[in-house]
């Protein structure tokens, strides 16, 4: 499990929703599962993912991260 840390719960939810729209499944983890201000997105890469799958995910994270101004 690879956490992608984000500062706000709403941002984590929005990021996750936008990823899903690009065929990337990554769940938001928010309060009360983690302390307030410690939101994250949970990514679970595995050996069953192809290089193309991983490239798709990385491109989606980059696109959304830039659009939401977190990278």
Coordinates of C-alpha atoms in Angstrom, one line a residue:
X1 CA 0.0 0.0 0.0
X2 CA 1.4 3.4 -1.0
X3 CA -0.2 6.5 0.6
X4 CA -0.3 9.7 -1.3
X5 CA -0.5 12.4 1.3
X6 CA -2.9 15.3 0.9
X7 CA -3.6 18.2 3.4
X8 CA -7.4 18.2 3.3
X9 CA -10.2 15.6 3.3
X10 CA -12.2 17.3 0.5
X11 CA -9.1 17.4 -1.7
X12 CA -8.5 13.7 -1.2
X13 CA -12.1 12.9 -2.1
X14 CA -12.0 15.1 -5.2
X15 CA -8.6 13.7 -6.3
X16 CA -10.0 10.1 -5.9
X17 CA -13.1 11.0 -7.9
X18 CA -11.1 12.5 -10.7
X19 CA -8.8 9.5 -10.8
X20 CA -11.8 7.1 -11.0
X21 CA -13.0 9.2 -14.0
X22 CA -9.7 8.3 -15.7
X23 CA -10.0 4.6 -14.9
X24 CA -7.7 4.7 -11.9
X25 CA -9.0 3.3 -8.6
X26 CA -7.5 4.9 -5.5
X27 CA -9.5 5.3 -2.4
X28 CA -9.5 8.5 -0.2
X29 CA -8.6 7.9 3.4
X30 CA -10.0 10.7 5.6
X31 CA -11.0 11.4 9.2
X32 CA -11.9 9.5 11.3
X33 CA -9.7 6.8 9.7
X34 CA -6.8 9.2 9.9
X35 CA -6.3 12.5 11.9
X36 CA -7.8 15.6 10.5
X37 CA -5.3 17.3 8.1
X38 CA -3.7 13.9 7.4
X39 CA -5.8 12.8 4.4
X40 CA -4.4 10.5 1.8
X41 CA -5.2 8.5 -1.2
X42 CA -4.4 4.8 -1.0
X43 CA -2.8 3.2 -4.0
X44 CA -2.1 -0.5 -4.1
X45 CA 0.2 -1.4 -7.0
X46 CA 0.7 -5.1 -7.5
X47 CA 2.6 -7.6 -9.7
X48 CA -0.6 -8.1 -11.7
X49 CA -0.4 -4.5 -13.0
X50 CA 1.4 -4.1 -16.3
X51 CA 3.8 -1.4 -17.2
X52 CA 1.0 0.2 -19.2
X53 CA -1.3 0.1 -16.1
X54 CA 1.3 1.8 -14.0
X55 CA 2.0 4.4 -16.7
X56 CA -1.7 5.2 -17.0
X57 CA -1.9 5.7 -13.2
X58 CA 1.2 7.9 -13.1
X59 CA -0.1 10.1 -15.9
X60 CA -3.5 10.4 -14.2
X61 CA -1.9 11.4 -10.9
X62 CA 0.3 14.0 -12.7
X63 CA -2.7 15.5 -14.7
X64 CA -5.0 15.7 -11.6
X65 CA -2.2 16.8 -9.3
X66 CA -1.5 19.7 -11.6
X67 CA -5.1 20.6 -12.1
X68 CA -5.7 20.7 -8.3
X69 CA -2.5 22.6 -7.8
X70 CA -0.9 20.0 -5.4
X71 CA 2.1 19.5 -7.8

